PDB file of C-alpha atoms in Angstrom:
ATOM      1  CA  MET A   1     169.062   7.503 -48.021  1.00  0.00           C
ATOM      2  CA  SER A   2     166.091   5.360 -47.055  1.00  0.00           C
ATOM      3  CA  GLU A   3     163.069   6.974 -45.460  1.00  0.00           C
ATOM      4  CA  ILE A   4     163.341   7.754 -41.751  1.00  0.00           C
ATOM      5  CA  ALA A   5     160.261   6.911 -39.694  1.00  0.00           C
ATOM      6  CA  VAL A   6     159.025   7.470 -36.180  1.00  0.00           C
ATOM      7  CA  GLY A   7     160.109   4.541 -34.018  1.00  0.00           C
ATOM      8  CA  ASP A   8     163.344   3.876 -35.935  1.00  0.00           C
ATOM      9  CA  VAL A   9     166.048   2.729 -33.536  1.00  0.00           C
ATOM     10  CA  LEU A  10     169.542   4.220 -33.785  1.00  0.00           C
ATOM     11  CA  PRO A  11     172.643   2.013 -33.340  1.00  0.00           C
ATOM     12  CA  GLU A  12     173.352   1.507 -29.636  1.00  0.00           C
ATOM     13  CA  LEU A  13     176.606   2.434 -27.955  1.00  0.00           C
ATOM     14  CA  ARG A  14     178.208   0.940 -24.832  1.00  0.00           C
ATOM     15  CA  VAL A  15     181.033   2.930 -23.266  1.00  0.00           C
ATOM     16  CA  ARG A  16     183.162   2.185 -20.232  1.00  0.00           C
ATOM     17  CA  ILE A  17     184.176   5.302 -18.319  1.00  0.00           C
ATOM     18  CA  THR A  18     187.292   4.974 -16.166  1.00  0.00           C
ATOM     19  CA  ARG A  19     188.990   7.500 -13.873  1.00  0.00           C
ATOM     20  CA  ALA A  20     191.540   8.087 -16.641  1.00  0.00           C
ATOM     21  CA  ASP A  21     188.686   9.043 -19.004  1.00  0.00           C
ATOM     22  CA  LEU A  22     187.439  11.556 -16.423  1.00  0.00           C
ATOM     23  CA  VAL A  23     190.870  13.151 -16.116  1.00  0.00           C
ATOM     24  CA  ARG A  24     191.145  13.368 -19.896  1.00  0.00           C
ATOM     25  CA  TYR A  25     187.672  14.899 -20.225  1.00  0.00           C
ATOM     26  CA  ALA A  26     188.368  17.340 -17.365  1.00  0.00           C
ATOM     27  CA  GLY A  27     191.400  18.620 -19.252  1.00  0.00           C
ATOM     28  CA  ALA A  28     189.653  18.763 -22.617  1.00  0.00           C
ATOM     29  CA  ALA A  29     186.541  20.522 -21.297  1.00  0.00           C
ATOM     30  CA  LEU A  30     188.402  22.598 -18.697  1.00  0.00           C
ATOM     31  CA  ASP A  31     186.073  21.274 -15.994  1.00  0.00           C
ATOM     32  CA  PHE A  32     188.210  20.723 -12.920  1.00  0.00           C
ATOM     33  CA  ASN A  33     185.481  20.287 -10.307  1.00  0.00           C
ATOM     34  CA  PRO A  34     187.119  17.870  -7.796  1.00  0.00           C
ATOM     35  CA  ILE A  35     183.956  15.717  -7.505  1.00  0.00           C
ATOM     36  CA  HIS A  36     185.113  14.263 -10.859  1.00  0.00           C
ATOM     37  CA  TRP A  37     188.592  13.177  -9.771  1.00  0.00           C
ATOM     38  CA  ASN A  38     189.073  13.479  -5.991  1.00  0.00           C
ATOM     39  CA  GLU A  39     187.472  10.624  -4.040  1.00  0.00           C
ATOM     40  CA  ALA A  40     187.898  12.197  -0.605  1.00  0.00           C
ATOM     41  CA  PHE A  41     186.369  15.449  -1.801  1.00  0.00           C
ATOM     42  CA  ALA A  42     183.449  13.694  -3.522  1.00  0.00           C
ATOM     43  CA  LYS A  43     182.627  11.674  -0.392  1.00  0.00           C
ATOM     44  CA  GLY A  44     183.051  14.781   1.751  1.00  0.00           C
ATOM     45  CA  VAL A  45     180.178  16.471  -0.102  1.00  0.00           C
ATOM     46  CA  GLY A  46     177.910  13.447   0.259  1.00  0.00           C
ATOM     47  CA  LEU A  47     178.511  11.627  -3.032  1.00  0.00           C
ATOM     48  CA  PRO A  48     179.068   7.837  -3.037  1.00  0.00           C
ATOM     49  CA  ASP A  49     182.410   8.226  -4.877  1.00  0.00           C
ATOM     50  CA  VAL A  50     183.915  10.144  -7.795  1.00  0.00           C
ATOM     51  CA  ILE A  51     181.201  10.765 -10.402  1.00  0.00           C
ATOM     52  CA  ALA A  52     181.448  11.363 -14.145  1.00  0.00           C
ATOM     53  CA  HIS A  53     180.835  14.832 -15.565  1.00  0.00           C
ATOM     54  CA  GLY A  54     177.166  15.043 -16.579  1.00  0.00           C
ATOM     55  CA  MET A  55     178.425  16.803 -19.689  1.00  0.00           C
ATOM     56  CA  LEU A  56     180.584  13.775 -20.553  1.00  0.00           C
ATOM     57  CA  THR A  57     177.534  11.490 -20.403  1.00  0.00           C
ATOM     58  CA  MET A  58     175.637  14.027 -22.516  1.00  0.00           C
ATOM     59  CA  ALA A  59     178.465  14.075 -25.074  1.00  0.00           C
ATOM     60  CA  LEU A  60     178.495  10.247 -25.184  1.00  0.00           C
ATOM     61  CA  ALA A  61     174.732  10.161 -25.797  1.00  0.00           C
ATOM     62  CA  GLY A  62     175.289  12.737 -28.533  1.00  0.00           C
ATOM     63  CA  ARG A  63     177.550  10.199 -30.261  1.00  0.00           C
ATOM     64  CA  VAL A  64     174.502   8.006 -30.871  1.00  0.00           C
ATOM     65  CA  VAL A  65     173.257  10.838 -33.105  1.00  0.00           C
ATOM     66  CA  THR A  66     176.561  11.881 -34.714  1.00  0.00           C
ATOM     67  CA  GLY A  67     177.340   8.202 -35.381  1.00  0.00           C
ATOM     68  CA  TRP A  68     173.953   7.781 -37.072  1.00  0.00           C
ATOM     69  CA  GLY A  69     175.234  10.153 -39.758  1.00  0.00           C
ATOM     70  CA  VAL A  70     171.823  11.425 -40.856  1.00  0.00           C
ATOM     71  CA  GLY A  71     172.494  15.118 -40.367  1.00  0.00           C
ATOM     72  CA  ALA A  72     173.629  17.892 -38.082  1.00  0.00           C
ATOM     73  CA  LEU A  73     172.612  17.998 -34.438  1.00  0.00           C
ATOM     74  CA  VAL A  74     171.041  21.454 -34.213  1.00  0.00           C
ATOM     75  CA  ASP A  75     169.452  21.336 -30.778  1.00  0.00           C
ATOM     76  CA  TYR A  76     170.404  19.143 -27.865  1.00  0.00           C
ATOM     77  CA  GLN A  77     169.153  19.079 -24.300  1.00  0.00           C
ATOM     78  CA  ALA A  78     169.376  16.738 -21.345  1.00  0.00           C
ATOM     79  CA  ARG A  79     168.576  16.586 -17.657  1.00  0.00           C
ATOM     80  CA  PHE A  80     171.114  15.021 -15.301  1.00  0.00           C
ATOM     81  CA  THR A  81     168.939  12.806 -13.141  1.00  0.00           C
ATOM     82  CA  ARG A  82     171.407  10.412 -11.517  1.00  0.00           C
ATOM     83  CA  PRO A  83     175.190  10.304 -11.179  1.00  0.00           C
ATOM     84  CA  VAL A  84     177.460   7.831 -12.986  1.00  0.00           C
ATOM     85  CA  VAL A  85     179.684   6.572 -10.183  1.00  0.00           C
ATOM     86  CA  VAL A  86     183.192   5.721 -11.401  1.00  0.00           C
ATOM     87  CA  PRO A  87     185.232   3.293  -9.270  1.00  0.00           C
ATOM     88  CA  ASN A  88     189.014   3.448  -8.988  1.00  0.00           C
ATOM     89  CA  ASP A  89     189.740   0.352 -11.117  1.00  0.00           C
ATOM     90  CA  ASP A  90     190.438  -0.583 -14.726  1.00  0.00           C
ATOM     91  CA  THR A  91     186.847  -1.629 -15.418  1.00  0.00           C
ATOM     92  CA  GLY A  92     185.204   1.717 -14.757  1.00  0.00           C
ATOM     93  CA  ALA A  93     181.488   2.378 -15.160  1.00  0.00           C
ATOM     94  CA  LEU A  94     179.527   0.933 -18.062  1.00  0.00           C
ATOM     95  CA  VAL A  95     177.157   3.416 -19.689  1.00  0.00           C
ATOM     96  CA  GLU A  96     174.614   2.217 -22.266  1.00  0.00           C
ATOM     97  CA  LEU A  97     173.453   4.791 -24.788  1.00  0.00           C
ATOM     98  CA  SER A  98     170.601   4.465 -27.221  1.00  0.00           C
ATOM     99  CA  GLY A  99     168.152   6.528 -29.205  1.00  0.00           C
ATOM    100  CA  LYS A 100     165.056   6.324 -31.358  1.00  0.00           C
ATOM    101  CA  VAL A 101     163.208   8.630 -33.685  1.00  0.00           C
ATOM    102  CA  GLY A 102     160.462  10.286 -31.638  1.00  0.00           C
ATOM    103  CA  ALA A 103     158.963  12.561 -34.284  1.00  0.00           C
ATOM    104  CA  ILE A 104     159.466  14.105 -37.681  1.00  0.00           C
ATOM    105  CA  LEU A 105     158.833  17.815 -37.199  1.00  0.00           C
ATOM    106  CA  GLU A 106     157.044  20.143 -39.616  1.00  0.00           C
ATOM    107  CA  ASP A 107     160.266  21.860 -40.685  1.00  0.00           C
ATOM    108  CA  GLY A 108     161.735  18.504 -41.739  1.00  0.00           C
ATOM    109  CA  THR A 109     163.970  18.101 -38.691  1.00  0.00           C
ATOM    110  CA  ILE A 110     163.989  14.826 -36.768  1.00  0.00           C
ATOM    111  CA  ARG A 111     163.485  14.507 -33.024  1.00  0.00           C
ATOM    112  CA  VAL A 112     165.610  11.772 -31.505  1.00  0.00           C
ATOM    113  CA  ASP A 113     164.817  10.650 -27.964  1.00  0.00           C
ATOM    114  CA  LEU A 114     168.007   9.502 -26.281  1.00  0.00           C
ATOM    115  CA  SER A 115     168.597   7.231 -23.332  1.00  0.00           C
ATOM    116  CA  ALA A 116     171.678   6.800 -21.143  1.00  0.00           C
ATOM    117  CA  LYS A 117     171.755   4.048 -18.547  1.00  0.00           C
ATOM    118  CA  PHE A 118     174.195   3.146 -15.807  1.00  0.00           C
ATOM    119  CA  ASP A 119     173.550   0.105 -13.578  1.00  0.00           C
ATOM    120  CA  GLY A 120     170.317  -0.397 -15.506  1.00  0.00           C
ATOM    121  CA  ARG A 121     168.928   2.993 -14.466  1.00  0.00           C
ATOM    122  CA  ALA A 122     168.489   6.192 -16.473  1.00  0.00           C
ATOM    123  CA  VAL A 123     171.122   8.849 -15.800  1.00  0.00           C
ATOM    124  CA  LEU A 124     169.779  11.361 -18.324  1.00  0.00           C
ATOM    125  CA  GLY A 125     166.182  12.543 -18.449  1.00  0.00           C
ATOM    126  CA  LYS A 126     164.422  14.309 -21.301  1.00  0.00           C
ATOM    127  CA  ALA A 127     167.493  13.823 -23.482  1.00  0.00           C
ATOM    128  CA  ILE A 128     166.330  15.141 -26.832  1.00  0.00           C
ATOM    129  CA  ALA A 129     168.310  15.855 -29.976  1.00  0.00           C
ATOM    130  CA  ILE A 130     166.951  17.681 -33.004  1.00  0.00           C
ATOM    131  CA  VAL A 131     168.679  16.608 -36.216  1.00  0.00           C
ATOM    132  CA  ARG A 132     168.557  18.498 -39.500  1.00  0.00           C
ATOM    133  CA  PRO A 133     169.017  16.015 -42.346  1.00  0.00           C
TER     134      PRO A 133
ATOM    135  CA  MET B   1     170.842  29.450   2.296  1.00  0.00           C
ATOM    136  CA  ALA B   2     168.761  31.165  -0.352  1.00  0.00           C
ATOM    137  CA  LEU B   3     170.490  32.654  -3.354  1.00  0.00           C
ATOM    138  CA  GLU B   4     170.428  36.390  -3.878  1.00  0.00           C
ATOM    139  CA  GLN B   5     167.175  37.121  -5.823  1.00  0.00           C
ATOM    140  CA  SER B   6     168.421  40.419  -7.178  1.00  0.00           C
ATOM    141  CA  PHE B   7     170.683  38.464  -9.590  1.00  0.00           C
ATOM    142  CA  VAL B   8     167.676  37.675 -11.816  1.00  0.00           C
ATOM    143  CA  GLY B   9     168.000  39.592 -15.083  1.00  0.00           C
ATOM    144  CA  ARG B  10     171.638  40.410 -14.506  1.00  0.00           C
ATOM    145  CA  GLU B  11     173.649  40.333 -17.730  1.00  0.00           C
ATOM    146  CA  TYR B  12     177.353  39.493 -17.957  1.00  0.00           C
ATOM    147  CA  PRO B  13     178.962  40.871 -21.112  1.00  0.00           C
ATOM    148  CA  PRO B  14     181.906  39.019 -22.684  1.00  0.00           C
ATOM    149  CA  GLU B  15     184.981  39.181 -20.476  1.00  0.00           C
ATOM    150  CA  SER B  16     187.380  37.846 -23.078  1.00  0.00           C
ATOM    151  CA  VAL B  17     187.494  36.187 -26.491  1.00  0.00           C
ATOM    152  CA  TYR B  18     187.994  32.411 -26.861  1.00  0.00           C
ATOM    153  CA  GLU B  19     189.700  31.365 -30.060  1.00  0.00           C
ATOM    154  CA  VAL B  20     188.689  27.867 -31.154  1.00  0.00           C
ATOM    155  CA  GLY B  21     191.789  25.836 -32.030  1.00  0.00           C
ATOM    156  CA  ARG B  22     192.116  22.759 -34.237  1.00  0.00           C
ATOM    157  CA  GLU B  23     194.062  20.888 -31.570  1.00  0.00           C
ATOM    158  CA  LYS B  24     191.508  21.780 -28.866  1.00  0.00           C
ATOM    159  CA  ILE B  25     188.740  20.354 -31.059  1.00  0.00           C
ATOM    160  CA  ARG B  26     190.844  17.196 -31.554  1.00  0.00           C
ATOM    161  CA  GLU B  27     191.479  16.918 -27.815  1.00  0.00           C
ATOM    162  CA  PHE B  28     187.764  17.317 -27.038  1.00  0.00           C
ATOM    163  CA  ALA B  29     186.689  14.848 -29.746  1.00  0.00           C
ATOM    164  CA  GLU B  30     189.148  12.269 -28.400  1.00  0.00           C
ATOM    165  CA  ALA B  31     188.023  12.836 -24.800  1.00  0.00           C
ATOM    166  CA  ILE B  32     184.421  12.005 -25.764  1.00  0.00           C
ATOM    167  CA  GLY B  33     185.600   9.113 -27.973  1.00  0.00           C
ATOM    168  CA  ASP B  34     184.138  10.592 -31.177  1.00  0.00           C
ATOM    169  CA  PRO B  35     186.938  10.744 -33.760  1.00  0.00           C
ATOM    170  CA  ARG B  36     184.816  11.838 -36.729  1.00  0.00           C
ATOM    171  CA  PRO B  37     186.929  13.071 -39.675  1.00  0.00           C
ATOM    172  CA  GLU B  38     185.229  16.487 -39.799  1.00  0.00           C
ATOM    173  CA  TYR B  39     186.501  17.135 -36.233  1.00  0.00           C
ATOM    174  CA  LEU B  40     190.071  16.121 -37.014  1.00  0.00           C
ATOM    175  CA  ASP B  41     190.840  16.651 -40.669  1.00  0.00           C
ATOM    176  CA  VAL B  42     190.583  20.011 -42.440  1.00  0.00           C
ATOM    177  CA  GLU B  43     190.085  18.462 -45.897  1.00  0.00           C
ATOM    178  CA  ALA B  44     187.319  16.169 -44.622  1.00  0.00           C
ATOM    179  CA  ALA B  45     185.616  19.163 -42.984  1.00  0.00           C
ATOM    180  CA  LYS B  46     185.887  21.260 -46.163  1.00  0.00           C
ATOM    181  CA  ALA B  47     184.463  18.414 -48.245  1.00  0.00           C
ATOM    182  CA  LEU B  48     181.369  18.655 -46.031  1.00  0.00           C
ATOM    183  CA  GLY B  49     181.133  22.411 -46.554  1.00  0.00           C
ATOM    184  CA  TYR B  50     182.735  23.642 -43.328  1.00  0.00           C
ATOM    185  CA  ALA B  51     185.329  26.432 -43.401  1.00  0.00           C
ATOM    186  CA  ASP B  52     187.659  24.433 -41.123  1.00  0.00           C
ATOM    187  CA  VAL B  53     187.445  21.478 -38.719  1.00  0.00           C
ATOM    188  CA  VAL B  54     184.098  21.636 -36.940  1.00  0.00           C
ATOM    189  CA  ALA B  55     183.518  21.283 -33.187  1.00  0.00           C
ATOM    190  CA  PRO B  56     181.461  18.413 -31.680  1.00  0.00           C
ATOM    191  CA  PRO B  57     177.927  19.428 -30.543  1.00  0.00           C
ATOM    192  CA  THR B  58     178.783  19.977 -26.872  1.00  0.00           C
ATOM    193  CA  PHE B  59     182.201  21.597 -27.440  1.00  0.00           C
ATOM    194  CA  THR B  60     181.006  25.030 -26.346  1.00  0.00           C
ATOM    195  CA  THR B  61     180.625  23.650 -22.826  1.00  0.00           C
ATOM    196  CA  ILE B  62     184.198  24.983 -22.509  1.00  0.00           C
ATOM    197  CA  VAL B  63     183.193  28.630 -22.811  1.00  0.00           C
ATOM    198  CA  ASN B  64     179.786  28.024 -21.241  1.00  0.00           C
ATOM    199  CA  LEU B  65     181.361  26.575 -18.097  1.00  0.00           C
ATOM    200  CA  ALA B  66     183.817  29.458 -17.826  1.00  0.00           C
ATOM    201  CA  SER B  67     180.901  31.902 -17.826  1.00  0.00           C
ATOM    202  CA  ILE B  68     178.974  29.759 -15.310  1.00  0.00           C
ATOM    203  CA  ASN B  69     181.957  29.658 -12.979  1.00  0.00           C
ATOM    204  CA  ARG B  70     182.390  33.400 -13.174  1.00  0.00           C
ATOM    205  CA  ILE B  71     178.803  33.947 -11.978  1.00  0.00           C
ATOM    206  CA  VAL B  72     178.446  31.183  -9.384  1.00  0.00           C
ATOM    207  CA  ASN B  73     181.705  32.218  -7.715  1.00  0.00           C
ATOM    208  CA  ASP B  74     180.464  35.770  -7.222  1.00  0.00           C
ATOM    209  CA  PRO B  75     180.405  35.997  -3.383  1.00  0.00           C
ATOM    210  CA  GLU B  76     177.315  38.254  -3.511  1.00  0.00           C
ATOM    211  CA  LEU B  77     175.243  35.403  -4.989  1.00  0.00           C
ATOM    212  CA  GLY B  78     175.804  33.284  -1.873  1.00  0.00           C
ATOM    213  CA  LEU B  79     176.230  29.949  -3.665  1.00  0.00           C
ATOM    214  CA  ASP B  80     178.082  27.027  -2.034  1.00  0.00           C
ATOM    215  CA  TYR B  81     180.065  25.702  -5.004  1.00  0.00           C
ATOM    216  CA  SER B  82     180.882  22.406  -3.272  1.00  0.00           C
ATOM    217  CA  ARG B  83     177.152  21.568  -3.129  1.00  0.00           C
ATOM    218  CA  MET B  84     176.378  22.609  -6.686  1.00  0.00           C
ATOM    219  CA  VAL B  85     175.422  20.055  -9.331  1.00  0.00           C
ATOM    220  CA  HIS B  86     174.414  20.438 -12.956  1.00  0.00           C
ATOM    221  CA  GLY B  87     170.633  19.992 -13.274  1.00  0.00           C
ATOM    222  CA  ASP B  88     170.178  20.268 -16.995  1.00  0.00           C
ATOM    223  CA  GLN B  89     171.783  21.709 -20.074  1.00  0.00           C
ATOM    224  CA  SER B  90     170.773  22.641 -23.594  1.00  0.00           C
ATOM    225  CA  PHE B  91     172.578  23.742 -26.740  1.00  0.00           C
ATOM    226  CA  THR B  92     170.818  25.409 -29.658  1.00  0.00           C
ATOM    227  CA  HIS B  93     173.121  25.639 -32.663  1.00  0.00           C
ATOM    228  CA  HIS B  94     172.619  28.588 -35.023  1.00  0.00           C
ATOM    229  CA  SER B  95     175.692  27.906 -37.157  1.00  0.00           C
ATOM    230  CA  PRO B  96     178.612  25.477 -36.853  1.00  0.00           C
ATOM    231  CA  VAL B  97     181.518  26.332 -34.553  1.00  0.00           C
ATOM    232  CA  VAL B  98     184.751  25.861 -36.519  1.00  0.00           C
ATOM    233  CA  ALA B  99     188.466  26.244 -35.781  1.00  0.00           C
ATOM    234  CA  GLY B 100     189.501  29.866 -36.031  1.00  0.00           C
ATOM    235  CA  ASP B 101     186.203  31.168 -34.605  1.00  0.00           C
ATOM    236  CA  ARG B 102     186.765  33.855 -32.009  1.00  0.00           C
ATOM    237  CA  LEU B 103     183.915  33.386 -29.525  1.00  0.00           C
ATOM    238  CA  ALA B 104     182.455  35.886 -27.084  1.00  0.00           C
ATOM    239  CA  VAL B 105     179.854  34.882 -24.480  1.00  0.00           C
ATOM    240  CA  THR B 106     177.080  37.014 -23.009  1.00  0.00           C
ATOM    241  CA  THR B 107     175.317  35.371 -20.079  1.00  0.00           C
ATOM    242  CA  VAL B 108     172.015  36.295 -18.434  1.00  0.00           C
ATOM    243  CA  VAL B 109     170.663  35.038 -15.116  1.00  0.00           C
ATOM    244  CA  GLU B 110     167.181  33.901 -16.150  1.00  0.00           C
ATOM    245  CA  SER B 111     165.836  32.713 -12.832  1.00  0.00           C
ATOM    246  CA  VAL B 112     166.680  32.049  -9.204  1.00  0.00           C
ATOM    247  CA  SER B 113     164.366  29.894  -7.099  1.00  0.00           C
ATOM    248  CA  ARG B 114     164.137  27.584  -4.098  1.00  0.00           C
ATOM    249  CA  ARG B 115     162.180  24.350  -3.792  1.00  0.00           C
ATOM    250  CA  ALA B 116     162.210  21.824  -0.963  1.00  0.00           C
ATOM    251  CA  GLY B 117     165.364  23.353   0.480  1.00  0.00           C
ATOM    252  CA  ASN B 118     167.314  23.186  -2.769  1.00  0.00           C
ATOM    253  CA  ASP B 119     168.331  26.317  -4.684  1.00  0.00           C
ATOM    254  CA  PHE B 120     168.044  26.595  -8.456  1.00  0.00           C
ATOM    255  CA  ILE B 121     169.606  29.070 -10.856  1.00  0.00           C
ATOM    256  CA  THR B 122     169.151  29.175 -14.644  1.00  0.00           C
ATOM    257  CA  LEU B 123     171.777  30.815 -16.848  1.00  0.00           C
ATOM    258  CA  LYS B 124     171.356  31.503 -20.545  1.00  0.00           C
ATOM    259  CA  ALA B 125     174.458  32.172 -22.618  1.00  0.00           C
ATOM    260  CA  GLU B 126     174.599  33.620 -26.118  1.00  0.00           C
ATOM    261  CA  ILE B 127     177.787  32.480 -27.819  1.00  0.00           C
ATOM    262  CA  ARG B 128     178.645  34.610 -30.837  1.00  0.00           C
ATOM    263  CA  THR B 129     181.723  35.346 -32.861  1.00  0.00           C
ATOM    264  CA  GLU B 130     183.561  38.518 -32.018  1.00  0.00           C
ATOM    265  CA  SER B 131     181.865  40.159 -34.993  1.00  0.00           C
ATOM    266  CA  GLY B 132     178.428  39.181 -33.677  1.00  0.00           C
ATOM    267  CA  GLU B 133     177.483  36.116 -35.744  1.00  0.00           C
ATOM    268  CA  PRO B 134     175.326  33.833 -33.573  1.00  0.00           C
ATOM    269  CA  ARG B 135     176.795  30.369 -33.017  1.00  0.00           C
ATOM    270  CA  VAL B 136     175.145  28.678 -30.032  1.00  0.00           C
ATOM    271  CA  THR B 137     172.620  29.519 -27.315  1.00  0.00           C
ATOM    272  CA  THR B 138     173.088  27.482 -24.150  1.00  0.00           C
ATOM    273  CA  ARG B 139     170.942  27.130 -21.059  1.00  0.00           C
ATOM    274  CA  ALA B 140     172.143  25.616 -17.797  1.00  0.00           C
ATOM    275  CA  LEU B 141     170.120  24.802 -14.708  1.00  0.00           C
ATOM    276  CA  LEU B 142     172.322  24.548 -11.635  1.00  0.00           C
ATOM    277  CA  VAL B 143     171.128  23.001  -8.386  1.00  0.00           C
ATOM    278  CA  VAL B 144     172.597  23.679  -4.972  1.00  0.00           C
ATOM    279  CA  ARG B 145     171.724  20.724  -2.778  1.00  0.00           C
ATOM    280  CA  ASP B 146     170.358  21.461   0.681  1.00  0.00           C
ATOM    281  CA  ALA B 147     173.095  21.052   3.310  1.00  0.00           C
ATOM    282  CA  GLU B 148     170.810  21.013   6.373  1.00  0.00           C
ATOM    283  CA  GLN B 149     168.502  18.333   5.004  1.00  0.00           C
ATOM    284  CA  GLU B 150     171.415  15.952   4.543  1.00  0.00           C
ATOM    285  CA  GLN B 151     172.748  16.481   8.036  1.00  0.00           C
ATOM    286  CA  ALA B 152     169.318  15.859   9.559  1.00  0.00           C
TER     287      ALA B 152
END
């Protein structure tokens, strides 16, 4: 494999999240919080509409790293800074995921700084993956 | 309403064992749109050195969430679940989670605090196999949004 350097950009990913995707993820992750599938409930607790699971967005951003294929993701953290609002239509919410090499650490692992955007704004903060090649 | 401070340091030993299944890994991988062969195909996983199909990096959210729910629904804590949102999350992998693993979770309440009317609670979970091999350490920060501030 060619040398990996700080500043390298990982292949970007664009994913549309629909209500059906939320239902599927809820079942797979066993996360049945109604803010992720029940519009009336979500609005009742002050949210604009149904929102995606933060953990789903985190998993999608993780795909930028697993798809890169350089090594195993050994440490992964993210802050959920803004909700991904998912309308009740076939188009869903477009989430744009990207990453770049932030540092090569002393133990040979690679720090990847990830970004997830919805409506042009960051929905994850301090999203950092440590990859062991 | 402030959360009960005396919860800090409280440890929740494993309540049950979660057996990781091949089909559950497949279901999770498909739900996050990541159909990598090592998640779905035993031979592909073995070719990469895994004992069986391996779980995607955030798969242990399943057992992590179950332990979170157990604690935040404790009436003594005084947490309004309908106002709770996930603040942040981390996963530190010690060894790969593979199908057939029997996982047990020990969770500790690391901190409870209040800032600007919002309540914060940090939970750290050690996910190990039944025989004690470390798999993943997770940390979750949960935020309970201020109800009064919104009504004002």
